XYZ file of C-alpha atoms in Angstrom:
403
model
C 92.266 65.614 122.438
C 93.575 69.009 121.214
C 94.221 67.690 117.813
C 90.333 65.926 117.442
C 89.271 69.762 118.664
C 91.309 71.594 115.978
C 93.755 72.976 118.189
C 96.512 71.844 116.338
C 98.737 75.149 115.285
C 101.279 75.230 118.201
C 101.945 71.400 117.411
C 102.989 72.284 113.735
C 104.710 75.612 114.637
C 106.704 73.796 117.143
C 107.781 70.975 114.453
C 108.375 73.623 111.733
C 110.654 75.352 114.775
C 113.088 72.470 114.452
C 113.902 73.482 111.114
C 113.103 77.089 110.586
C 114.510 79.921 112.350
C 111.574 82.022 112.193
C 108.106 79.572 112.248
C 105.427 82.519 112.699
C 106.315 83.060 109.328
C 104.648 80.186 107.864
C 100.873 80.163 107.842
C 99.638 77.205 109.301
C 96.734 74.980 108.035
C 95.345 71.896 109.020
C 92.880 69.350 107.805
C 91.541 67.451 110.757
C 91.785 63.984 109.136
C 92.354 62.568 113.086
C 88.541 63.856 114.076
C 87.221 62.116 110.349
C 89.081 58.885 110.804
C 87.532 58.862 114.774
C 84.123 59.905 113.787
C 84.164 56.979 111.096
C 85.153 54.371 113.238
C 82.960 55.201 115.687
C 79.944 54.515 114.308
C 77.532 51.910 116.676
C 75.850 55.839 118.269
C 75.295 56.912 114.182
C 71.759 56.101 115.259
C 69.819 55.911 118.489
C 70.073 52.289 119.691
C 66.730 50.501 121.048
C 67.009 49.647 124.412
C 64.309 47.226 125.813
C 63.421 46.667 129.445
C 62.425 43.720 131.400
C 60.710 44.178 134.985
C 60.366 47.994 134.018
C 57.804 49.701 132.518
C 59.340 50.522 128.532
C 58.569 54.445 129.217
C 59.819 54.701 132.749
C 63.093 53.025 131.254
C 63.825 55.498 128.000
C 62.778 58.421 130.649
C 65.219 57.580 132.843
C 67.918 57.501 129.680
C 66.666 60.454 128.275
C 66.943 62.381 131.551
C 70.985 61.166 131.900
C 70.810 62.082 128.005
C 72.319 58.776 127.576
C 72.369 58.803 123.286
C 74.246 62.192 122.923
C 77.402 61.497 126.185
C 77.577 57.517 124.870
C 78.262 58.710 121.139
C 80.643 61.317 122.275
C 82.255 58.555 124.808
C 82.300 55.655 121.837
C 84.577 58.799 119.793
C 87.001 59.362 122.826
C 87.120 56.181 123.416
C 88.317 55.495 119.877
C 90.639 58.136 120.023
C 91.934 57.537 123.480
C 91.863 53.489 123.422
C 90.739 53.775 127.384
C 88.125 56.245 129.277
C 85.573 55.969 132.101
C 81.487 56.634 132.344
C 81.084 58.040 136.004
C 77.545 57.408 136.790
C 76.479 60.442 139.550
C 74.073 61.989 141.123
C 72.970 65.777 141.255
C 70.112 66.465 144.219
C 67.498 65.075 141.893
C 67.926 62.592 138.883
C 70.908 60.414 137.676
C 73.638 61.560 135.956
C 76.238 60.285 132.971
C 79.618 62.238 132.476
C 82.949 60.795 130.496
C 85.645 61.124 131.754
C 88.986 61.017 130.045
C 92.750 60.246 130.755
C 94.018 63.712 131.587
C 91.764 63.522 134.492
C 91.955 59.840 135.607
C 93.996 58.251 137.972
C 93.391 54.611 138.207
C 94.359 51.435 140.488
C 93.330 48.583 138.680
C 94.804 44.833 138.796
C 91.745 44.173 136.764
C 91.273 46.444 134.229
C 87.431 46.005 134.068
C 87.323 46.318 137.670
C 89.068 48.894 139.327
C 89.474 49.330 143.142
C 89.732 52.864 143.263
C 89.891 55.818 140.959
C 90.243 59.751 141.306
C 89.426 62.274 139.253
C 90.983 65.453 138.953
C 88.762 68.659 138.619
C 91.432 71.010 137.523
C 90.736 74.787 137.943
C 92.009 78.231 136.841
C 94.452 78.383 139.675
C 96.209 75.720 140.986
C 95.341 75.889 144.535
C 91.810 75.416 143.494
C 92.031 72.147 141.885
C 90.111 69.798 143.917
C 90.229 65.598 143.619
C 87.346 63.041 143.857
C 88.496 60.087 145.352
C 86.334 56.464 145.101
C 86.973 53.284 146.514
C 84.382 50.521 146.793
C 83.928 51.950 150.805
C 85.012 55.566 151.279
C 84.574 58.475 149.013
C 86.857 61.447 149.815
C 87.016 65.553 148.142
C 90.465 66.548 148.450
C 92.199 69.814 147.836
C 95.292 70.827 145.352
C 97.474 69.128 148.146
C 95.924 65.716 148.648
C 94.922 66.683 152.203
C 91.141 65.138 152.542
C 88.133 68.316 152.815
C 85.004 68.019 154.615
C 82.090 66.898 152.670
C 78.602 68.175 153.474
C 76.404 64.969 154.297
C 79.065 62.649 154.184
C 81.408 63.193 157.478
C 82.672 59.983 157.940
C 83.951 59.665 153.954
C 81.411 57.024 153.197
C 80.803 55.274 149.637
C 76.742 54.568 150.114
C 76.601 52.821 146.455
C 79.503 50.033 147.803
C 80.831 50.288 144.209
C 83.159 52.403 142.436
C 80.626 54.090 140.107
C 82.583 53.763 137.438
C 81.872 51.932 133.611
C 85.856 51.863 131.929
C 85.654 51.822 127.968
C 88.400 50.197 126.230
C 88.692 50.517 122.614
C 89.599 46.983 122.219
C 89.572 43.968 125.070
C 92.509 44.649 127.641
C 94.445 41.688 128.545
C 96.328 43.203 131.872
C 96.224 46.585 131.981
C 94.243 49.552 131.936
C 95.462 52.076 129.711
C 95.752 50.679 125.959
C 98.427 51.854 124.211
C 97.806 52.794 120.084
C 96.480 55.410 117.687
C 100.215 57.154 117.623
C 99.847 56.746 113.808
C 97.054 58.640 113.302
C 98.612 61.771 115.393
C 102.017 61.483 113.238
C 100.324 60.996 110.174
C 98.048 64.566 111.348
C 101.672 65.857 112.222
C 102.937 65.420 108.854
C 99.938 66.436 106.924
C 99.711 69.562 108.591
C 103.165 70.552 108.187
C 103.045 69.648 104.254
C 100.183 72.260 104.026
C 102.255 74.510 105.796
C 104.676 74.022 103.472
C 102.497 73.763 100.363
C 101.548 77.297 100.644
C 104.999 78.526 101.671
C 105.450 77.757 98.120
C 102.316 78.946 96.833
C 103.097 82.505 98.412
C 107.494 82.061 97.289
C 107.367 80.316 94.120
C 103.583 80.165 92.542
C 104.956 83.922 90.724
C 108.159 84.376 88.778
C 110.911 85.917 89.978
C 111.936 89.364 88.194
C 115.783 89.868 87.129
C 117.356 92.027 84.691
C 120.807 92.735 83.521
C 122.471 95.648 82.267
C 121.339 98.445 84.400
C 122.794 100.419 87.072
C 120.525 99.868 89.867
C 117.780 97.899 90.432
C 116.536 99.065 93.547
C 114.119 101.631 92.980
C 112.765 99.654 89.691
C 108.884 99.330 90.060
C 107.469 96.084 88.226
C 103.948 95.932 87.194
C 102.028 94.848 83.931
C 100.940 98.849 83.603
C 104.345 100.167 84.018
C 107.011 100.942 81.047
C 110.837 99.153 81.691
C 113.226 101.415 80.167
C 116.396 99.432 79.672
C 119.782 100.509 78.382
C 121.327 99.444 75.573
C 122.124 95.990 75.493
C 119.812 95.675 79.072
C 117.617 92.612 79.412
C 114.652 92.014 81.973
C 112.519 89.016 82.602
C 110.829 86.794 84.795
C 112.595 83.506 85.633
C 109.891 80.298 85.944
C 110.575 78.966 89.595
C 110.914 75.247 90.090
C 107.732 74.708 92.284
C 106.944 71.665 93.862
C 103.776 72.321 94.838
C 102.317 69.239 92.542
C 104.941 66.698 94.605
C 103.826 68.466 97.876
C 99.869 67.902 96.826
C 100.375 64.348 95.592
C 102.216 63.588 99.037
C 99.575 64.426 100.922
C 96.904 62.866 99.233
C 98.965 59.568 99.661
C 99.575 59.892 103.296
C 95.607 60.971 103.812
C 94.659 57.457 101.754
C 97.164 54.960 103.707
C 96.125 56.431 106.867
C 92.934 55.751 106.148
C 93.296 52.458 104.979
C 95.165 51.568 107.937
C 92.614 52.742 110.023
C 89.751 50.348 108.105
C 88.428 53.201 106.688
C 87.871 53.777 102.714
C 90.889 55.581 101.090
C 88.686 57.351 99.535
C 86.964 59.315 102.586
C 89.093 62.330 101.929
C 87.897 62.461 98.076
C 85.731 65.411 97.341
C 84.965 65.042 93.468
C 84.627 60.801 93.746
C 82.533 60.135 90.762
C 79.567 57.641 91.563
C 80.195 54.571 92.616
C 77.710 50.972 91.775
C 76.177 49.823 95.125
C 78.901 46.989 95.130
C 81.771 48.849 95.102
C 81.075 50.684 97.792
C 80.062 47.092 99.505
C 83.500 46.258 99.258
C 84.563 49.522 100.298
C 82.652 48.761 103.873
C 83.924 45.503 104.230
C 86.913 46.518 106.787
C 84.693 48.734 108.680
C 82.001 46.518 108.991
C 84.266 43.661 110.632
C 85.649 46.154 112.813
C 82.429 47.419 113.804
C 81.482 43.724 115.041
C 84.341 43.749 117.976
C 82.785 47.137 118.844
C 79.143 45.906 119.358
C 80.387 42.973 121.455
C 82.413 45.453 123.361
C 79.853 48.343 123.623
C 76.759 45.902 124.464
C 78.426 44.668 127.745
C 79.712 48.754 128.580
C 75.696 49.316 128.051
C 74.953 46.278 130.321
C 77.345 47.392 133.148
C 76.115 50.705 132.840
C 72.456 49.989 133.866
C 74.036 47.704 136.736
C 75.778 50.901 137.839
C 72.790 53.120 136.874
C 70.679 51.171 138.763
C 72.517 51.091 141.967
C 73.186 54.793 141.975
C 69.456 55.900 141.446
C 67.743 52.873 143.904
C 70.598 54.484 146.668
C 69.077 57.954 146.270
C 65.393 57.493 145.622
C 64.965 53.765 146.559
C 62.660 51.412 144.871
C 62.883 53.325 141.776
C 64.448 50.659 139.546
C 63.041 46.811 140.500
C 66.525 45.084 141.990
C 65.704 42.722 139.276
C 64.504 44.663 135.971
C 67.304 44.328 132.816
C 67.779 46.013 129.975
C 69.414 44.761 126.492
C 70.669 46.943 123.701
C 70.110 46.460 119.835
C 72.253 48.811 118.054
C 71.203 50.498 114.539
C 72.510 48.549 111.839
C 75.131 49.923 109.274
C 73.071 49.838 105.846
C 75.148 49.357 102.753
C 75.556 52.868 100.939
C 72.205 51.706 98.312
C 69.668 53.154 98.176
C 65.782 52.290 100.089
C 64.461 51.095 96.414
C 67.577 49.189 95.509
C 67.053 47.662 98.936
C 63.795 46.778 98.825
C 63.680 45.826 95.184
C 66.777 43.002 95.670
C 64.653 41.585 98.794
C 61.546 41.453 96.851
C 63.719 39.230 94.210
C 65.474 36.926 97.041
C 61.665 36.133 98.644
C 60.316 35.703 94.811
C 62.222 33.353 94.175
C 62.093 31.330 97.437
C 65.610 31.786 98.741
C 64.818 34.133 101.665
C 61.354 34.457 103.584
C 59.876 37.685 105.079
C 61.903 36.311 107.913
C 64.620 36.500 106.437
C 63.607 40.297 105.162
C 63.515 41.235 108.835
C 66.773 39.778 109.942
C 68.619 41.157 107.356
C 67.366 44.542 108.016
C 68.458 43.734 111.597
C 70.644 41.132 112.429
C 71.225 42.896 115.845
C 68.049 42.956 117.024
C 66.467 39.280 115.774
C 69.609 37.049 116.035
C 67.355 33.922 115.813
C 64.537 32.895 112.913
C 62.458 32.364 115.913
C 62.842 35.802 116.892
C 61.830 37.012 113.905
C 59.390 34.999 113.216
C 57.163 35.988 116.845
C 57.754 39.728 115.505
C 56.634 39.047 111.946
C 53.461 37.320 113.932
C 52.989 40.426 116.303
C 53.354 42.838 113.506
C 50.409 40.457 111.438
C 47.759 40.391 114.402
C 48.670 44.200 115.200
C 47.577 44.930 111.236
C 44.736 42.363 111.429
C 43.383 44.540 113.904
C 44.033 47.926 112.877
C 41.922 46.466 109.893
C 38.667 45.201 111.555
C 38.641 48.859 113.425
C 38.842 51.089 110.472
């Protein structure tokens, strides 16, 4: 988490440390390729999803996610999740309204024979001193506040330790489908490969600031100490004396080309294009960068199937919490389904528009097929296209007749 935040320095210092008897020498630099890698993964939050609601009115629904400001904490969440491989939504309540917190491994403890279900978890609000660290602990039944020590503190309202939702109010987020256990191990290649890129730019301009200038001799004279060099000073040498400046044997082009390659395999292992990291790319046809998508876009796929049943377990949870605190608020038996934003190929709107147009002029695609392909997500059927090509008819048919 420190390296995604850009606190990376004392990790570098304390690798150039193994190697160097005096580290605070070197200035330290770091390009945060861990945080761009994430952040291009985790892409289904890009864009606001659509959630639609069934046995609840459509404005009392995106209230109730706006107030838990549901788009902003689930993007963060899908990124720590993808850094972290496992975290938690805790679903909460604060006198009033709902709320929606993530909450990450250096917090979570966790008993969990089923990963997707676990029996009890605490969470660990650390403070500035020790003793003042305090624990949430959940089970399915109790709920307990304990102090720094583990011993259980009273709880105003809740005496007798009491979980009144009967679950754990807990969603867990796994970065890819757990088989038996909670935390998922990975993503140790993307920290060494930040490891090593920031201590080659450490070392780059080591030599930028050592060997980018040449290094003054002479022969011949006396003393050398108090000689001053500078283009708009006079040498006087002896006879037969000789000054120059020898050429150092900088590797600052190896250093460079190093880390360019490390930057591009870590980002093709990562099904990301290599060429993220390029800054003067010169343009690229529509199909190349196609292709370039291609890895990300299959990856993206597990990730919808993953994130749509976190969404769907977090209205179960949602719903549970609220109706406990201000009952009848949420109909026991009101749903709500998810259609993420789809990723667009890099084109542009007209190139977009204009290849449709061709597809439907010459008969191989039908406005249908317009409307799924603009959103497979959201109208996985022809049928369900089709009754939203109808709706969208009859609503301009009308429109019409009253202007």
């Amino acid at each position: 988490m420190r390296f995604y935040a850009d606190q990376q320095s004392d990790a570098t210092l304390a690798l150039i440390a193994q190697k160097w008897s005096r580290p605070e020498t070197f200035r330290v630099f770091q390009v945060n390729i861990v945080k761009k890698i994430v952040n291009k993964r985790a892409n289904l939050y890009r864009l606001q999803p659509r959630r639609t609601f069934d046995g609840l009115d459509q404005e009392a629904g995106d209230a109730l996610y706006r107030a838990i400001n549901a788009d902003v904490i689930l993007k963060r969440a899908s990124r720590l999740t993808k850094l972290l491989k496992t975290c938690a939504l805790q679903v909460g309540w604060n006198g009033t309204r709902a709320t929606l917190a993530v909450a990450t491994p250096n917090v979570l403890d966790v008993m969990a024979p089923d990963p997707e279900n676990p029996e009890r978890v605490v969470v660990t609000h650390r403070a500035a001193r020790a003793a003042d660290t305090t624990y949430s602990d959940w089970t399915r039944t109790s709920f307990f506040r304990r102090d720094y020590r583990g011993v259980p503190v009273y709880v105003e309202g809740n005496p007798g330790s009491v979980n009144p939702y009967g679950i754990v109010p807990f969603v867990p987020l796994f970065d890819r489908y757990p088989d038996d256990a909670f935390w998922l191990p990975g993503g140790d290649d993307l920290i060494e490969a930040q490891e090593a890129v920031n201590v080659a730019l450490s070392n780059l301009w080591r030599s930028v600031e050592m060997q980018a200038h040449g290094q003054p001799w002479a022969s011949g004279l006396g003393s050398t100490d108090d000689m001053r060099v500078g283009p708009e000073r006079v040498i006087a040498l002896p006879e037969n004396g000789k000054f120059g400046f020898a050429a150092p044997n900088s590797p600052i082009a190896d250093i460079l080309a190093a880390i360019e390659f490390l930057m591009r395999q870590t980002a093709g292992a990562n099904d990301v294009s290599a060429d993220v990291f390029d800054l003067d790319r010169s343009s690229e046809s529509g199909a190349a960068k196609h292709v370039e998508q291609i890895d990300l876009k299959e990856a993206r796929l597990d990730d919808v199937a993953l994130w749509r049943s976190y969404e769907a377990r977090l209205w179960d949870v949602l719903k549970v919490v609220v109706n406990t605190n201000a009952p009848g608020t949420i109909p026991a038996h009101a749903t709500m389904s998810v259609d993420f934003a789809e990723l667009q190929d890099p084109i542009s709107e007209t190139e977009r528009l204009t290849n449709a147009r061709a597809r439907v002029d010459m008969g191989v695609w039908s406005p249908a097929d317009v409307l799924r392909s603009e959103n497979p997500d959201g109208f996985p059927t022809r049928e369900d296209a089709m009754r939203e090509l109808r709706s969208r008819k009859a609503e301009t048919a009308e429109l019409l007749q009253t202007v």
